[in-house]
Short mmCIF file of C-alpha atoms and ligand atoms in Angstrom, two decimals:
data_model
loop_
_atom_site.label_atom_id
_atom_site.label_comp_id
_atom_site.label_asym_id
_atom_site.label_seq_id
_atom_site.Cartn_x
_atom_site.Cartn_y
_atom_site.Cartn_z
CA VAL F 10 52.40 -6.93 44.04
CA SER F 11 48.98 -7.84 45.33
CA ILE F 12 47.57 -5.03 47.50
CA MET F 13 44.01 -6.15 48.13
CA ARG F 14 41.74 -9.05 47.47
CA GLY F 15 38.04 -9.67 47.11
CA CYS F 16 35.42 -7.22 45.97
CA ASP F 17 32.38 -5.48 47.44
CA ASN F 18 30.78 -4.51 44.15
CA PHE F 19 28.69 -7.54 43.22
CA CYS F 20 28.39 -6.81 39.50
CA ALA F 21 25.49 -8.94 38.25
CA TYR F 22 27.63 -11.16 35.99
CA CYS F 23 30.65 -11.70 38.27
CA ILE F 24 31.49 -14.57 40.58
CA VAL F 25 34.45 -12.87 42.33
CA PRO F 26 32.65 -11.57 45.46
CA TYR F 27 31.26 -15.08 46.04
CA THR F 28 34.53 -16.96 45.44
CA ARG F 29 37.10 -14.52 46.81
CA GLY F 30 34.95 -12.84 49.43
CA ARG F 31 34.57 -9.23 50.50
CA GLU F 32 37.25 -6.63 49.89
CA VAL F 33 40.28 -6.67 52.20
CA SER F 34 43.28 -4.35 51.81
CA ARG F 35 46.77 -5.39 52.86
CA ALA F 36 48.67 -3.21 55.34
CA SER F 37 50.50 -0.34 53.58
CA SER F 38 53.72 -1.01 55.50
CA ALA F 39 53.78 -4.65 54.31
CA ILE F 40 53.24 -3.60 50.69
CA ILE F 41 55.96 -0.96 50.76
CA GLY F 42 58.30 -3.42 52.52
CA GLU F 43 57.70 -5.96 49.73
CA VAL F 44 58.38 -3.32 47.07
CA GLU F 45 61.60 -2.31 48.85
CA SER F 46 62.84 -5.92 48.81
CA LEU F 47 61.92 -6.26 45.14
CA ALA F 48 63.75 -3.02 44.33
CA ALA F 49 66.79 -4.24 46.28
CA SER F 50 66.85 -7.34 44.07
CA GLY F 51 66.87 -5.19 40.91
CA VAL F 52 63.15 -4.84 40.07
CA LYS F 53 62.39 -1.50 38.38
CA GLU F 54 58.73 -1.81 37.45
CA ILE F 55 55.91 -2.58 39.86
CA THR F 56 52.28 -3.39 39.07
CA LEU F 57 49.92 -3.10 42.03
CA LEU F 58 47.21 -5.74 41.72
CA GLY F 59 43.70 -6.06 43.04
CA GLN F 60 40.22 -6.98 41.84
CA ASN F 61 39.18 -3.40 42.51
CA VAL F 62 42.63 -1.93 43.01
CA ASN F 63 41.72 1.75 43.25
CA SER F 64 39.37 1.21 46.16
CA TYR F 65 42.42 0.17 48.22
CA GLY F 66 42.26 1.53 51.76
CA ARG F 67 38.69 2.72 51.33
CA ARG F 68 37.79 1.52 54.80
CA SER F 69 40.79 3.17 56.46
CA GLY F 70 40.69 6.28 54.25
CA GLY F 71 44.31 7.06 55.00
CA LYS F 72 43.80 6.97 58.78
CA GLU F 73 45.10 4.89 61.63
CA VAL F 74 43.85 1.29 61.78
CA ASP F 75 44.91 -1.16 64.52
CA GLY F 76 47.73 1.11 65.66
CA ALA F 77 49.29 1.54 62.18
CA THR F 78 48.76 4.31 59.67
CA GLU F 79 47.11 2.85 56.62
CA LEU F 80 47.55 4.84 53.45
CA SER F 81 44.86 5.77 50.95
CA PHE F 82 45.32 4.42 47.39
CA THR F 83 47.03 7.60 46.21
CA GLY F 84 49.14 7.64 49.39
CA LEU F 85 50.22 4.08 48.64
CA LEU F 86 51.04 4.97 45.02
CA LYS F 87 53.23 7.82 46.26
CA GLY F 88 54.92 5.52 48.79
CA VAL F 89 55.64 2.82 46.19
CA SER F 90 56.82 5.35 43.60
CA GLY F 91 59.20 6.81 46.18
CA VAL F 92 61.03 3.51 46.77
CA LYS F 93 64.63 3.87 45.57
CA GLY F 94 65.18 2.02 42.28
CA ILE F 95 61.50 1.88 41.23
CA GLU F 96 61.14 3.54 37.82
CA ARG F 97 57.62 2.60 36.75
CA VAL F 98 54.45 1.99 38.71
CA ARG F 99 51.23 0.59 37.23
CA PHE F 100 48.01 -0.66 38.80
CA VAL F 101 45.23 -2.94 37.63
CA THR F 102 42.21 -3.36 37.66
CA SER F 103 40.49 -0.06 38.40
CA HIS F 104 36.80 0.54 38.85
CA PRO F 105 35.51 3.68 37.06
CA LYS F 106 33.44 4.81 40.06
CA ASP F 107 36.56 4.84 42.28
CA ILE F 108 38.74 7.05 40.04
CA SER F 109 39.20 10.02 42.36
CA GLU F 110 40.20 13.59 41.56
CA GLU F 111 43.34 13.02 43.64
CA LEU F 112 44.29 10.01 41.51
CA ILE F 113 43.70 11.96 38.29
CA LEU F 114 46.05 14.71 39.52
CA LEU F 115 48.69 12.21 40.68
CA PHE F 116 49.38 11.23 37.05
CA GLY F 117 50.73 14.77 36.65
CA SER F 118 52.86 14.99 39.79
CA GLU F 119 54.33 11.50 40.19
CA PRO F 120 56.85 10.78 37.41
CA ALA F 121 57.07 7.03 38.15
CA LEU F 122 53.30 6.59 37.70
CA VAL F 123 52.96 5.58 34.03
CA ARG F 124 50.30 7.34 31.98
CA HIS F 125 48.31 4.26 31.14
CA LEU F 126 44.95 3.44 32.64
CA HIS F 127 43.09 0.17 32.21
CA LEU F 128 39.52 1.18 32.94
CA PRO F 129 36.83 -1.45 32.29
CA LEU F 130 33.78 0.08 30.61
CA GLN F 131 31.89 -3.23 30.00
CA SER F 132 29.08 -1.48 28.08
CA GLY F 133 28.36 1.95 26.63
CA SER F 134 24.62 1.61 27.28
CA ASP F 135 23.27 3.09 30.52
CA ALA F 136 20.43 0.55 30.57
CA VAL F 137 22.90 -2.34 30.33
CA LEU F 138 25.28 -0.78 32.88
CA LYS F 139 22.35 -0.51 35.27
CA ARG F 140 21.40 -4.17 34.79
CA MET F 141 25.05 -5.10 35.26
CA GLY F 142 25.05 -3.17 38.54
CA ARG F 143 28.23 -1.31 37.60
CA GLY F 144 27.44 1.84 39.57
CA TYR F 145 28.23 4.45 36.87
CA THR F 146 26.70 5.78 33.67
CA SER F 147 28.46 6.09 30.32
CA GLY F 148 28.45 9.89 30.87
CA GLU F 149 30.24 9.55 34.21
CA TYR F 150 32.78 7.21 32.62
CA MET F 151 33.41 9.64 29.77
CA GLU F 152 33.73 12.58 32.18
CA LYS F 153 36.74 10.89 33.83
CA ILE F 154 38.33 9.90 30.52
CA GLU F 155 37.91 13.41 29.12
CA LYS F 156 39.41 14.98 32.23
CA LEU F 157 42.45 12.71 31.96
CA LYS F 158 42.80 13.32 28.20
CA LYS F 159 42.60 17.08 28.71
CA LEU F 160 45.33 17.03 31.36
CA TYR F 161 47.62 14.43 29.75
CA SER F 162 47.68 14.28 25.96
CA ASP F 163 49.99 11.22 26.08
CA MET F 164 47.71 9.16 28.32
CA ALA F 165 46.81 5.69 26.96
CA PHE F 166 43.60 3.84 27.81
CA THR F 167 42.64 0.20 27.60
CA THR F 168 39.36 -1.38 28.61
CA ASP F 169 37.22 -4.52 29.01
CA ILE F 170 33.93 -4.93 27.15
CA ILE F 171 31.25 -7.59 27.50
CA VAL F 172 29.02 -7.95 24.44
CA GLY F 173 25.64 -9.66 24.46
CA PHE F 174 24.70 -9.08 28.11
CA PRO F 175 21.07 -10.26 28.65
CA GLY F 176 18.64 -7.88 26.98
CA GLU F 177 21.35 -5.96 25.02
CA THR F 178 19.61 -4.42 22.00
CA ASP F 179 21.17 -3.26 18.73
CA GLU F 180 20.93 0.31 20.09
CA ASP F 181 22.71 -0.70 23.32
CA PHE F 182 25.49 -2.27 21.27
CA GLU F 183 25.73 0.87 19.11
CA SER F 184 26.18 2.95 22.30
CA THR F 185 29.20 0.78 23.16
CA MET F 186 30.60 1.24 19.64
CA ASP F 187 30.10 5.02 19.98
CA ILE F 188 32.23 5.15 23.14
CA ILE F 189 34.93 3.02 21.52
CA LYS F 190 35.08 5.53 18.66
CA LEU F 191 35.17 8.47 21.08
CA VAL F 192 37.82 7.19 23.50
CA ARG F 193 39.99 5.41 20.90
CA PHE F 194 41.38 2.85 23.33
CA ASP F 195 44.82 1.43 22.62
CA ASN F 196 43.47 -2.02 23.20
CA ILE F 197 40.27 -3.74 24.31
CA PHE F 198 39.84 -7.08 26.06
CA SER F 199 36.43 -8.06 24.70
CA PHE F 200 34.32 -11.06 25.58
CA LYS F 201 30.92 -12.55 24.78
CA TYR F 202 28.71 -12.63 27.86
CA SER F 203 28.58 -16.12 29.30
CA PRO F 204 26.39 -16.86 32.33
CA ARG F 205 28.17 -17.80 35.55
CA PRO F 206 25.96 -20.08 37.66
CA GLY F 207 25.01 -18.44 40.95
CA THR F 208 25.24 -14.86 39.65
CA PRO F 209 22.08 -12.72 39.31
CA ALA F 210 22.68 -12.15 35.57
CA SER F 211 22.47 -15.85 34.82
CA ASP F 212 18.78 -15.72 35.84
CA LEU F 213 17.94 -12.62 33.80
CA PRO F 214 15.41 -13.02 30.98
CA ASP F 215 16.36 -12.21 27.37
CA GLN F 216 19.59 -14.20 27.21
CA LEU F 217 20.95 -13.55 23.70
CA PRO F 218 21.54 -16.25 21.07
CA GLU F 219 25.19 -17.22 20.54
CA GLU F 220 25.10 -16.01 16.87
CA VAL F 221 24.10 -12.48 17.93
CA LYS F 222 26.87 -12.33 20.53
CA SER F 223 29.47 -13.66 18.07
CA LYS F 224 28.43 -11.22 15.36
CA ARG F 225 28.61 -8.22 17.72
CA LEU F 226 31.97 -9.33 19.08
CA ALA F 227 33.40 -9.62 15.55
CA ILE F 228 32.12 -6.13 14.62
CA LEU F 229 33.60 -4.63 17.79
CA GLN F 230 36.95 -6.36 17.38
CA ARG F 231 37.20 -5.26 13.72
CA LEU F 232 36.67 -1.64 14.75
CA GLN F 233 39.22 -1.94 17.55
CA ARG F 234 41.86 -3.49 15.25
CA GLU F 235 41.53 -0.44 12.98
CA ILE F 236 41.81 1.97 15.92
CA SER F 237 44.81 0.12 17.45
CA MET F 238 46.55 0.21 14.08
CA GLU F 239 45.92 3.94 13.67
CA GLN F 240 47.09 4.63 17.24
CA ASN F 241 50.28 2.66 16.62
CA ILE F 242 50.95 4.34 13.25
CA SER F 243 50.74 7.74 14.97
CA LEU F 244 53.75 6.74 17.10
CA VAL F 245 56.10 6.05 14.17
CA GLY F 246 58.96 8.56 14.26
CA GLN F 247 58.63 9.17 18.01
CA LYS F 248 61.30 8.39 20.59
CA LYS F 249 60.10 6.21 23.49
CA ARG F 250 61.65 4.91 26.69
CA VAL F 251 61.36 1.13 26.45
CA PHE F 252 61.74 -1.31 29.34
CA ILE F 253 63.46 -4.38 27.88
CA GLU F 254 61.77 -7.54 29.17
CA GLY F 255 63.72 -10.23 27.31
CA ARG F 256 64.07 -12.06 24.03
CA SER F 257 61.34 -11.55 21.44
CA ARG F 258 58.98 -14.51 21.09
CA ASN F 259 58.89 -14.23 17.30
CA ASP F 260 62.54 -13.57 16.50
CA ALA F 261 65.43 -14.95 18.54
CA MET F 262 67.66 -12.14 17.25
CA GLU F 263 65.41 -9.46 18.75
CA VAL F 264 64.44 -8.27 22.21
CA THR F 265 61.03 -7.15 23.35
CA GLY F 266 60.00 -4.42 25.73
CA ARG F 267 57.26 -2.00 26.68
CA THR F 268 56.74 1.73 26.46
CA PRO F 269 55.43 3.57 29.56
CA CYS F 270 51.97 3.25 28.00
CA ASN F 271 52.40 -0.53 27.90
CA ARG F 272 52.77 -0.90 24.12
CA VAL F 273 54.94 -3.82 23.03
CA VAL F 274 58.07 -2.85 21.05
CA ASN F 275 60.36 -5.36 19.30
CA LEU F 276 63.86 -4.33 18.24
CA LYS F 277 67.34 -5.54 17.48
CA ALA F 278 69.45 -4.97 20.59
CA PRO F 279 71.71 -7.07 22.83
CA LEU F 280 69.92 -9.37 25.28
CA GLU F 281 72.20 -7.96 28.01
CA LEU F 282 69.90 -4.93 27.99
CA LYS F 283 67.17 -7.05 29.65
CA GLY F 284 65.96 -5.13 32.70
CA SER F 285 67.15 -1.77 31.33
CA ILE F 286 65.08 1.17 30.17
CA ILE F 287 66.49 2.40 26.86
CA ASP F 288 65.75 5.06 24.25
CA VAL F 289 64.12 3.62 21.13
CA LEU F 290 62.99 5.26 17.89
CA ILE F 291 59.67 3.79 16.72
CA THR F 292 60.11 2.81 13.08
CA ASP F 293 57.12 0.61 12.22
CA ALA F 294 53.61 -0.13 13.47
CA PHE F 295 51.38 -3.23 13.54
CA SER F 296 47.98 -3.67 15.15
CA ASN F 297 49.39 -5.33 18.31
CA SER F 298 52.98 -4.16 18.47
CA LEU F 299 55.60 -1.68 17.33
CA ARG F 300 59.06 -2.07 15.86
CA GLY F 301 61.87 0.19 16.94
CA ARG F 302 65.54 1.06 16.62
CA TYR F 303 67.80 1.17 19.65
CA LEU F 304 69.30 4.63 19.80
CA GLY F 305 72.38 3.42 21.69
CA GLY F 306 74.31 5.61 24.07
CA ASP F 307 74.16 5.40 27.83
CA ALA F 308 70.44 4.85 28.08
CA GLN F 309 70.63 2.36 30.92
CA CYS F 310 68.90 3.48 34.10
FE1 SF4 I 20 34.13 -6.75 41.53
FE2 SF4 I 20 35.14 -6.46 39.08
FE3 SF4 I 20 33.64 -8.59 39.69
FE4 SF4 I 20 32.50 -6.18 39.51
S1 SF4 I 20 33.49 -7.31 37.84
S2 SF4 I 20 32.15 -7.70 41.13
S3 SF4 I 20 34.15 -4.85 40.27
S4 SF4 I 20 35.63 -8.09 40.55
#
């Protein structure tokens, strides 16, 4: 469910504020109404979408706008989580500078809010973050991650990284690798920097050669594959609640689903379980997915 569009951040490499315009939040009542209709038609999991989703309602700040009470982002999350029939609520994509204390605490008090946060880091180097215009330092990013990890040991993190931003040195790249080792993300969406015409970064000096960008990307992705594998292996033997999404793409005899932390699990189970949340024992791990065993019983929600 889209809750806002546009973006006010103007990161140096991004075209979004120019193509989609400035940030506009939808009315809270319209969003909750849409979620209620989806729930009435059987939907159990909702993902709230926005370019900068966690700055939702920043202008209204949970106050009255045009005669209607507009909720803050955490207020909206509570409202959506409270809709009858909604079992899981996610949101994407968050900006690190807009992760509030209230949002951090909500992961502990709102059972439907899954403990998975996609939080784009982009670079671990403060110099690069500054040139990107991201509005936070690596220390501020880590402070939020550490707070969340301390409160919720089962919290999963994913991120976006751009390698080879103009002027990125070997040391800058190493700073990114250091944060990847520290956070141990479940998954990383990593890209080589490519200039977008009309953005300030495309005019920056010190554009990096393609070979340097490719080499750094390969190093980063190798490290992440190892971490993802280790993270997945640590789940073998655990019982997870899995939302069955449909038939597995790789094996017609299997179904596929997701854990609350958004990990893909494939297992042998009847296709009629599609749309159900069932108990699954994790039996095997791969770098991008898990295998499980349906524990049977009355696990349907
Ligand atoms: Fe906005 Fe994200 Fe683009 Fe930055 S990268 S300008 S936060 S949409």
